mmCIF file of N, CA, C and O in Angstrom:
data_model
loop_
_atom_site.group_PDB
_atom_site.id
_atom_site.type_symbol
_atom_site.label_atom_id
_atom_site.label_comp_id
_atom_site.label_asym_id
_atom_site.label_seq_id
_atom_site.Cartn_x
_atom_site.Cartn_y
_atom_site.Cartn_z
ATOM 1 N N MET D 1 -3.853 9.007 -0.965
ATOM 2 C CA MET D 1 -4.510 9.230 0.270
ATOM 3 C C MET D 1 -3.890 10.413 1.004
ATOM 4 O O MET D 1 -4.564 11.106 1.698
ATOM 5 N N SER D 2 -2.614 10.607 0.803
ATOM 6 C CA SER D 2 -1.997 11.807 1.349
ATOM 7 C C SER D 2 -1.043 12.363 0.316
ATOM 8 O O SER D 2 -0.534 11.642 -0.518
ATOM 9 N N THR D 3 -0.834 13.638 0.399
ATOM 10 C CA THR D 3 0.144 14.242 -0.488
ATOM 11 C C THR D 3 1.449 14.360 0.259
ATOM 12 O O THR D 3 1.464 14.567 1.473
ATOM 13 N N THR D 4 2.520 14.204 -0.457
ATOM 14 C CA THR D 4 3.821 14.311 0.189
ATOM 15 C C THR D 4 4.407 15.667 -0.118
ATOM 16 O O THR D 4 4.276 16.192 -1.210
ATOM 17 N N SER D 5 5.023 16.260 0.861
ATOM 18 C CA SER D 5 5.670 17.539 0.653
ATOM 19 C C SER D 5 7.131 17.299 0.319
ATOM 20 O O SER D 5 7.704 16.284 0.680
ATOM 21 N N VAL D 6 7.701 18.235 -0.374
ATOM 22 C CA VAL D 6 9.104 18.127 -0.727
ATOM 23 C C VAL D 6 9.917 18.524 0.491
ATOM 24 O O VAL D 6 9.730 19.592 1.067
ATOM 25 N N ASP D 7 10.793 17.645 0.903
ATOM 26 C CA ASP D 7 11.679 17.975 2.002
ATOM 27 C C ASP D 7 13.076 17.496 1.650
ATOM 28 O O ASP D 7 13.300 16.905 0.619
ATOM 29 N N HIS D 8 14.004 17.734 2.533
ATOM 30 C CA HIS D 8 15.395 17.437 2.245
ATOM 31 C C HIS D 8 15.894 16.251 3.054
ATOM 32 O O HIS D 8 17.050 16.169 3.390
ATOM 33 N N GLN D 9 15.000 15.308 3.363
ATOM 34 C CA GLN D 9 15.410 14.117 4.073
ATOM 35 C C GLN D 9 16.080 13.157 3.105
ATOM 36 O O GLN D 9 15.750 13.105 1.936
ATOM 37 N N SER D 10 17.003 12.383 3.635
ATOM 38 C CA SER D 10 17.656 11.392 2.796
ATOM 39 C C SER D 10 16.712 10.222 2.586
ATOM 40 O O SER D 10 15.822 9.985 3.387
ATOM 41 N N PRO D 11 16.885 9.456 1.492
ATOM 42 C CA PRO D 11 16.036 8.303 1.253
ATOM 43 C C PRO D 11 16.093 7.283 2.390
ATOM 44 O O PRO D 11 15.122 6.615 2.671
ATOM 45 N N ILE D 12 17.221 7.182 3.067
ATOM 46 C CA ILE D 12 17.347 6.235 4.168
ATOM 47 C C ILE D 12 16.402 6.622 5.305
ATOM 48 O O ILE D 12 15.707 5.789 5.863
ATOM 49 N N GLU D 13 16.323 7.900 5.636
ATOM 50 C CA GLU D 13 15.405 8.354 6.685
ATOM 51 C C GLU D 13 13.964 8.080 6.286
ATOM 52 O O GLU D 13 13.179 7.635 7.099
ATOM 53 N N THR D 14 13.621 8.327 5.043
ATOM 54 C CA THR D 14 12.276 8.083 4.560
ATOM 55 C C THR D 14 11.951 6.600 4.662
ATOM 56 O O THR D 14 10.875 6.227 5.103
ATOM 57 N N ASP D 15 12.871 5.743 4.278
ATOM 58 C CA ASP D 15 12.673 4.306 4.360
ATOM 59 C C ASP D 15 12.510 3.865 5.814
ATOM 60 O O ASP D 15 11.666 3.038 6.129
ATOM 61 N N GLU D 16 13.292 4.432 6.704
ATOM 62 C CA GLU D 16 13.189 4.098 8.129
ATOM 63 C C GLU D 16 11.836 4.526 8.689
ATOM 64 O O GLU D 16 11.226 3.796 9.471
ATOM 65 N N GLU D 17 11.374 5.698 8.297
ATOM 66 C CA GLU D 17 10.064 6.166 8.743
ATOM 67 C C GLU D 17 8.965 5.246 8.221
ATOM 68 O O GLU D 17 8.042 4.905 8.955
ATOM 69 N N PHE D 18 9.070 4.848 6.968
ATOM 70 C CA PHE D 18 8.100 3.934 6.364
ATOM 71 C C PHE D 18 8.071 2.630 7.152
ATOM 72 O O PHE D 18 7.015 2.129 7.530
ATOM 73 N N ARG D 19 9.246 2.069 7.413
ATOM 74 C CA ARG D 19 9.340 0.803 8.140
ATOM 75 C C ARG D 19 8.798 0.940 9.562
ATOM 76 O O ARG D 19 8.160 0.023 10.067
ATOM 77 N N GLU D 20 9.018 2.068 10.189
ATOM 78 C CA GLU D 20 8.522 2.272 11.553
ATOM 79 C C GLU D 20 6.997 2.310 11.578
ATOM 80 O O GLU D 20 6.361 1.713 12.445
ATOM 81 N N ARG D 21 6.400 3.020 10.623
ATOM 82 C CA ARG D 21 4.934 3.063 10.555
ATOM 83 C C ARG D 21 4.373 1.689 10.225
ATOM 84 O O ARG D 21 3.345 1.283 10.754
ATOM 85 N N LEU D 22 5.052 0.955 9.356
ATOM 86 C CA LEU D 22 4.606 -0.384 8.961
ATOM 87 C C LEU D 22 4.720 -1.366 10.124
ATOM 88 O O LEU D 22 3.891 -2.261 10.276
ATOM 89 N N ARG D 23 5.709 -1.192 10.971
ATOM 90 C CA ARG D 23 5.957 -2.089 12.102
ATOM 91 C C ARG D 23 4.735 -2.197 13.022
ATOM 92 O O ARG D 23 4.482 -3.241 13.611
ATOM 93 N N GLU D 24 3.965 -1.134 13.146
ATOM 94 C CA GLU D 24 2.818 -1.098 14.050
ATOM 95 C C GLU D 24 1.577 -1.773 13.479
ATOM 96 O O GLU D 24 0.593 -1.943 14.189
ATOM 97 N N LEU D 25 1.608 -2.168 12.216
ATOM 98 C CA LEU D 25 0.429 -2.713 11.546
ATOM 99 C C LEU D 25 0.362 -4.233 11.660
ATOM 100 O O LEU D 25 1.366 -4.897 11.930
ATOM 101 N N PRO D 26 -0.831 -4.802 11.423
ATOM 102 C CA PRO D 26 -0.980 -6.259 11.506
ATOM 103 C C PRO D 26 -0.222 -6.971 10.383
ATOM 104 O O PRO D 26 0.110 -6.357 9.358
ATOM 105 N N PRO D 27 0.032 -8.275 10.554
ATOM 106 C CA PRO D 27 0.774 -9.039 9.547
ATOM 107 C C PRO D 27 0.150 -8.979 8.143
ATOM 108 O O PRO D 27 0.877 -8.929 7.158
ATOM 109 N N SER D 28 -1.171 -8.946 8.056
ATOM 110 C CA SER D 28 -1.805 -8.893 6.737
ATOM 111 C C SER D 28 -1.435 -7.612 6.001
ATOM 112 O O SER D 28 -1.185 -7.618 4.788
ATOM 113 N N ALA D 29 -1.357 -6.498 6.721
ATOM 114 C CA ALA D 29 -0.985 -5.220 6.104
ATOM 115 C C ALA D 29 0.475 -5.250 5.662
ATOM 116 O O ALA D 29 0.824 -4.726 4.605
ATOM 117 N N LYS D 30 1.319 -5.893 6.450
ATOM 118 C CA LYS D 30 2.731 -6.018 6.078
ATOM 119 C C LYS D 30 2.881 -6.844 4.814
ATOM 120 O O LYS D 30 3.677 -6.509 3.933
ATOM 121 N N LEU D 31 2.113 -7.933 4.709
ATOM 122 C CA LEU D 31 2.183 -8.783 3.518
ATOM 123 C C LEU D 31 1.683 -8.031 2.284
ATOM 124 O O LEU D 31 2.309 -8.076 1.223
ATOM 125 N N VAL D 32 0.585 -7.315 2.417
ATOM 126 C CA VAL D 32 0.058 -6.540 1.287
ATOM 127 C C VAL D 32 1.065 -5.473 0.874
ATOM 128 O O VAL D 32 1.306 -5.262 -0.321
ATOM 129 N N ALA D 33 1.702 -4.819 1.823
ATOM 130 C CA ALA D 33 2.724 -3.815 1.501
ATOM 131 C C ALA D 33 3.884 -4.467 0.754
ATOM 132 O O ALA D 33 4.411 -3.894 -0.201
ATOM 133 N N LYS D 34 4.273 -5.659 1.163
ATOM 134 C CA LYS D 34 5.361 -6.373 0.492
ATOM 135 C C LYS D 34 4.988 -6.681 -0.957
ATOM 136 O O LYS D 34 5.797 -6.499 -1.866
ATOM 137 N N VAL D 35 3.758 -7.120 -1.175
ATOM 138 C CA VAL D 35 3.297 -7.408 -2.539
ATOM 139 C C VAL D 35 3.275 -6.127 -3.372
ATOM 140 O O VAL D 35 3.606 -6.145 -4.563
ATOM 141 N N LEU D 36 2.943 -5.003 -2.746
ATOM 142 C CA LEU D 36 2.872 -3.725 -3.466
ATOM 143 C C LEU D 36 4.244 -3.124 -3.762
ATOM 144 O O LEU D 36 4.319 -2.082 -4.407
ATOM 145 N N GLU D 37 5.313 -3.760 -3.320
ATOM 146 C CA GLU D 37 6.653 -3.234 -3.607
ATOM 147 C C GLU D 37 7.001 -3.301 -5.086
ATOM 148 O O GLU D 37 7.935 -2.651 -5.527
ATOM 149 N N GLY D 38 6.251 -4.065 -5.861
ATOM 150 C CA GLY D 38 6.485 -4.120 -7.303
ATOM 151 C C GLY D 38 6.195 -2.772 -7.944
ATOM 152 O O GLY D 38 5.658 -1.853 -7.326
ATOM 153 N N ASP D 39 6.548 -2.650 -9.210
ATOM 154 C CA ASP D 39 6.416 -1.367 -9.908
ATOM 155 C C ASP D 39 4.988 -1.030 -10.313
ATOM 156 O O ASP D 39 4.650 0.126 -10.465
ATOM 157 N N GLU D 40 4.150 -2.037 -10.518
ATOM 158 C CA GLU D 40 2.821 -1.806 -11.066
ATOM 159 C C GLU D 40 1.755 -1.799 -9.974
ATOM 160 O O GLU D 40 1.745 -2.680 -9.109
ATOM 161 N N PRO D 41 0.860 -0.812 -9.987
ATOM 162 C CA PRO D 41 -0.251 -0.817 -9.031
ATOM 163 C C PRO D 41 -1.139 -2.048 -9.250
ATOM 164 O O PRO D 41 -1.273 -2.534 -10.373
ATOM 165 N N LEU D 42 -1.738 -2.550 -8.175
ATOM 166 C CA LEU D 42 -2.564 -3.746 -8.241
ATOM 167 C C LEU D 42 -3.953 -3.477 -7.688
ATOM 168 O O LEU D 42 -4.120 -2.685 -6.754
ATOM 169 N N SER D 43 -4.949 -4.166 -8.235
ATOM 170 C CA SER D 43 -6.311 -4.078 -7.723
ATOM 171 C C SER D 43 -6.434 -4.930 -6.462
ATOM 172 O O SER D 43 -5.554 -5.740 -6.156
ATOM 173 N N GLN D 44 -7.540 -4.777 -5.778
ATOM 174 C CA GLN D 44 -7.764 -5.575 -4.577
ATOM 175 C C GLN D 44 -7.773 -7.065 -4.911
ATOM 176 O O GLN D 44 -7.190 -7.868 -4.182
ATOM 177 N N GLY D 45 -8.409 -7.430 -6.009
ATOM 178 C CA GLY D 45 -8.437 -8.832 -6.424
ATOM 179 C C GLY D 45 -7.054 -9.371 -6.751
ATOM 180 O O GLY D 45 -6.714 -10.501 -6.400
ATOM 181 N N GLU D 46 -6.258 -8.560 -7.442
ATOM 182 C CA GLU D 46 -4.886 -8.973 -7.761
ATOM 183 C C GLU D 46 -4.049 -9.119 -6.495
ATOM 184 O O GLU D 46 -3.236 -10.044 -6.382
ATOM 185 N N LEU D 47 -4.268 -8.223 -5.529
ATOM 186 C CA LEU D 47 -3.554 -8.325 -4.257
ATOM 187 C C LEU D 47 -3.942 -9.601 -3.517
ATOM 188 O O LEU D 47 -3.090 -10.272 -2.938
ATOM 189 N N ALA D 48 -5.225 -9.948 -3.553
ATOM 190 C CA ALA D 48 -5.680 -11.177 -2.905
ATOM 191 C C ALA D 48 -5.047 -12.397 -3.572
ATOM 192 O O ALA D 48 -4.593 -13.322 -2.895
ATOM 193 N N GLU D 49 -4.979 -12.362 -4.884
ATOM 194 C CA GLU D 49 -4.386 -13.469 -5.635
ATOM 195 C C GLU D 49 -2.894 -13.606 -5.343
ATOM 196 O O GLU D 49 -2.397 -14.702 -5.097
ATOM 197 N N GLU D 50 -2.185 -12.487 -5.337
ATOM 198 C CA GLU D 50 -0.735 -12.509 -5.114
ATOM 199 C C GLU D 50 -0.360 -12.848 -3.670
ATOM 200 O O GLU D 50 0.630 -13.515 -3.428
ATOM 201 N N SER D 51 -1.142 -12.385 -2.722
ATOM 202 C CA SER D 51 -0.815 -12.585 -1.307
ATOM 203 C C SER D 51 -1.403 -13.871 -0.742
ATOM 204 O O SER D 51 -1.046 -14.277 0.360
ATOM 205 N N LEU D 52 -2.340 -14.471 -1.475
ATOM 206 C CA LEU D 52 -3.062 -15.663 -1.022
ATOM 207 C C LEU D 52 -3.943 -15.370 0.201
ATOM 208 O O LEU D 52 -4.283 -16.279 0.960
ATOM 209 N N LEU D 53 -4.322 -14.110 0.373
ATOM 210 C CA LEU D 53 -5.214 -13.709 1.455
ATOM 211 C C LEU D 53 -6.637 -13.579 0.931
ATOM 212 O O LEU D 53 -6.839 -13.263 -0.248
ATOM 213 N N PRO D 54 -7.634 -13.776 1.792
ATOM 214 C CA PRO D 54 -9.029 -13.547 1.369
ATOM 215 C C PRO D 54 -9.264 -12.073 1.029
ATOM 216 O O PRO D 54 -8.605 -11.183 1.582
ATOM 217 N N ASP D 55 -10.241 -11.818 0.154
ATOM 218 C CA ASP D 55 -10.574 -10.439 -0.241
ATOM 219 C C ASP D 55 -10.842 -9.553 0.976
ATOM 220 O O ASP D 55 -10.396 -8.406 1.026
ATOM 221 N N ARG D 56 -11.577 -10.086 1.924
ATOM 222 C CA ARG D 56 -11.933 -9.315 3.117
ATOM 223 C C ARG D 56 -10.685 -8.906 3.910
ATOM 224 O O ARG D 56 -10.588 -7.783 4.407
ATOM 225 N N THR D 57 -9.719 -9.798 4.009
ATOM 226 C CA THR D 57 -8.481 -9.506 4.726
ATOM 227 C C THR D 57 -7.656 -8.468 3.982
ATOM 228 O O THR D 57 -7.059 -7.580 4.588
ATOM 229 N N VAL D 58 -7.642 -8.558 2.655
ATOM 230 C CA VAL D 58 -6.923 -7.571 1.843
ATOM 231 C C VAL D 58 -7.572 -6.199 2.012
ATOM 232 O O VAL D 58 -6.877 -5.195 2.173
ATOM 233 N N ARG D 59 -8.888 -6.152 2.023
ATOM 234 C CA ARG D 59 -9.598 -4.883 2.209
ATOM 235 C C ARG D 59 -9.238 -4.271 3.575
ATOM 236 O O ARG D 59 -8.965 -3.077 3.675
ATOM 237 N N TYR D 60 -9.216 -5.102 4.616
ATOM 238 C CA TYR D 60 -8.833 -4.641 5.949
ATOM 239 C C TYR D 60 -7.391 -4.118 5.937
ATOM 240 O O TYR D 60 -7.105 -3.046 6.465
ATOM 241 N N ALA D 61 -6.490 -4.876 5.309
ATOM 242 C CA ALA D 61 -5.083 -4.471 5.238
ATOM 243 C C ALA D 61 -4.934 -3.144 4.500
ATOM 244 O O ALA D 61 -4.182 -2.264 4.931
ATOM 245 N N LEU D 62 -5.643 -2.970 3.389
ATOM 246 C CA LEU D 62 -5.574 -1.718 2.632
ATOM 247 C C LEU D 62 -6.101 -0.547 3.460
ATOM 248 O O LEU D 62 -5.546 0.558 3.402
ATOM 249 N N ASN D 63 -7.154 -0.782 4.224
ATOM 250 C CA ASN D 63 -7.677 0.285 5.094
ATOM 251 C C ASN D 63 -6.651 0.678 6.142
ATOM 252 O O ASN D 63 -6.453 1.865 6.411
ATOM 253 N N ARG D 64 -6.008 -0.295 6.747
ATOM 254 C CA ARG D 64 -4.988 -0.011 7.757
ATOM 255 C C ARG D 64 -3.794 0.710 7.130
ATOM 256 O O ARG D 64 -3.258 1.656 7.703
ATOM 257 N N LEU D 65 -3.359 0.269 5.956
ATOM 258 C CA LEU D 65 -2.249 0.933 5.257
ATOM 259 C C LEU D 65 -2.629 2.357 4.879
ATOM 260 O O LEU D 65 -1.814 3.276 4.968
ATOM 261 N N GLY D 66 -3.869 2.549 4.460
ATOM 262 C CA GLY D 66 -4.349 3.885 4.114
ATOM 263 C C GLY D 66 -4.400 4.799 5.324
ATOM 264 O O GLY D 66 -4.024 5.968 5.249
ATOM 265 N N ASP D 67 -4.864 4.269 6.462
ATOM 266 C CA ASP D 67 -4.915 5.058 7.696
ATOM 267 C C ASP D 67 -3.525 5.512 8.121
ATOM 268 O O ASP D 67 -3.369 6.573 8.717
ATOM 269 N N ALA D 68 -2.514 4.692 7.801
ATOM 270 C CA ALA D 68 -1.126 5.031 8.153
ATOM 271 C C ALA D 68 -0.437 5.831 7.046
ATOM 272 O O ALA D 68 0.760 6.085 7.115
ATOM 273 N N ASP D 69 -1.179 6.220 6.021
ATOM 274 C CA ASP D 69 -0.648 6.978 4.872
ATOM 275 C C ASP D 69 0.508 6.252 4.186
ATOM 276 O O ASP D 69 1.483 6.873 3.764
ATOM 277 N N LEU D 70 0.381 4.935 4.065
ATOM 278 C CA LEU D 70 1.425 4.140 3.420
ATOM 279 C C LEU D 70 1.031 3.669 2.036
ATOM 280 O O LEU D 70 1.874 3.196 1.281
ATOM 281 N N VAL D 71 -0.242 3.786 1.697
ATOM 282 C CA VAL D 71 -0.715 3.316 0.393
ATOM 283 C C VAL D 71 -1.589 4.394 -0.241
ATOM 284 O O VAL D 71 -2.273 5.137 0.448
ATOM 285 N N GLY D 72 -1.489 4.480 -1.556
ATOM 286 C CA GLY D 72 -2.326 5.393 -2.317
ATOM 287 C C GLY D 72 -3.169 4.587 -3.293
ATOM 288 O O GLY D 72 -2.916 3.401 -3.516
ATOM 289 N N SER D 73 -4.154 5.219 -3.874
ATOM 290 C CA SER D 73 -5.003 4.527 -4.854
ATOM 291 C C SER D 73 -5.421 5.499 -5.950
ATOM 292 O O SER D 73 -5.370 6.714 -5.777
ATOM 293 N N ARG D 74 -5.789 4.905 -7.048
ATOM 294 C CA ARG D 74 -6.338 5.665 -8.187
ATOM 295 C C ARG D 74 -7.190 4.695 -8.996
ATOM 296 O O ARG D 74 -7.138 3.485 -8.788
ATOM 297 N N TYR D 75 -7.959 5.230 -9.939
ATOM 298 C CA TYR D 75 -8.732 4.363 -10.810
ATOM 299 C C TYR D 75 -7.806 3.703 -11.822
ATOM 300 O O TYR D 75 -6.830 4.298 -12.280
ATOM 301 N N SER D 76 -8.121 2.474 -12.154
ATOM 302 C CA SER D 76 -7.327 1.710 -13.111
ATOM 303 C C SER D 76 -7.480 2.299 -14.508
ATOM 304 O O SER D 76 -8.587 2.671 -14.914
ATOM 305 N N PHE D 77 -6.385 2.348 -15.245
ATOM 306 C CA PHE D 77 -6.452 2.809 -16.628
ATOM 307 C C PHE D 77 -7.079 1.742 -17.515
ATOM 308 O O PHE D 77 -7.683 2.038 -18.535
ATOM 309 N N ARG D 78 -6.957 0.470 -17.130
ATOM 310 C CA ARG D 78 -7.519 -0.635 -17.912
ATOM 311 C C ARG D 78 -9.007 -0.817 -17.666
ATOM 312 O O ARG D 78 -9.742 -1.217 -18.548
ATOM 313 N N ASP D 79 -9.455 -0.544 -16.439
ATOM 314 C CA ASP D 79 -10.860 -0.722 -16.080
ATOM 315 C C ASP D 79 -11.222 0.349 -15.054
ATOM 316 O O ASP D 79 -10.916 0.207 -13.871
ATOM 317 N N ALA D 80 -11.878 1.401 -15.510
ATOM 318 C CA ALA D 80 -12.160 2.559 -14.655
ATOM 319 C C ALA D 80 -13.123 2.233 -13.509
ATOM 320 O O ALA D 80 -13.320 3.050 -12.621
ATOM 321 N N ARG D 81 -13.703 1.042 -13.516
ATOM 322 C CA ARG D 81 -14.570 0.641 -12.405
ATOM 323 C C ARG D 81 -13.763 0.184 -11.202
ATOM 324 O O ARG D 81 -14.303 0.054 -10.111
ATOM 325 N N LYS D 82 -12.489 -0.073 -11.396
ATOM 326 C CA LYS D 82 -11.651 -0.630 -10.331
ATOM 327 C C LYS D 82 -10.637 0.392 -9.826
ATOM 328 O O LYS D 82 -10.152 1.218 -10.586
ATOM 329 N N GLN D 83 -10.334 0.279 -8.553
ATOM 330 C CA GLN D 83 -9.242 1.043 -7.946
ATOM 331 C C GLN D 83 -7.996 0.184 -7.988
ATOM 332 O O GLN D 83 -8.067 -1.036 -7.875
ATOM 333 N N VAL D 84 -6.852 0.797 -8.174
ATOM 334 C CA VAL D 84 -5.584 0.099 -8.022
ATOM 335 C C VAL D 84 -4.803 0.793 -6.921
ATOM 336 O O VAL D 84 -4.974 1.981 -6.655
ATOM 337 N N TYR D 85 -3.960 0.026 -6.258
ATOM 338 C CA TYR D 85 -3.258 0.486 -5.067
ATOM 339 C C TYR D 85 -1.753 0.423 -5.288
ATOM 340 O O TYR D 85 -1.259 -0.422 -6.013
ATOM 341 N N PHE D 86 -1.052 1.333 -4.641
ATOM 342 C CA PHE D 86 0.404 1.412 -4.755
ATOM 343 C C PHE D 86 0.952 1.976 -3.450
ATOM 344 O O PHE D 86 0.214 2.619 -2.688
ATOM 345 N N LEU D 87 2.220 1.703 -3.176
ATOM 346 C CA LEU D 87 2.833 2.264 -1.979
ATOM 347 C C LEU D 87 3.007 3.755 -2.168
ATOM 348 O O LEU D 87 3.451 4.215 -3.218
ATOM 349 N N ASP D 88 2.632 4.506 -1.166
ATOM 350 C CA ASP D 88 2.689 5.968 -1.210
ATOM 351 C C ASP D 88 4.055 6.417 -0.708
ATOM 352 O O ASP D 88 4.426 6.123 0.421
ATOM 353 N N ASP D 89 4.802 7.104 -1.558
ATOM 354 C CA ASP D 89 6.151 7.535 -1.174
ATOM 355 C C ASP D 89 6.139 8.777 -0.352
ATOM 356 O O ASP D 89 5.571 9.709 -0.445
#
């Protein structure tokens, strides 16, 4: 959703900035972000299954995370009809 530029910030500053942007979001977005901390990108359905949230709530959370430039997406390599989501560094 956004491209990151190369800068010379320390990882701690980047993590603090991430946490600050996340702090302003609703609890559902925080939970989805927590589930996305794993290494593998997940589809909306997988996120709903892992978070125990309804599909509609996951979609709302992903939109909010996307608006805050905290999540990225791409087409799934396993099923090109689906998008998978990951935390945007």
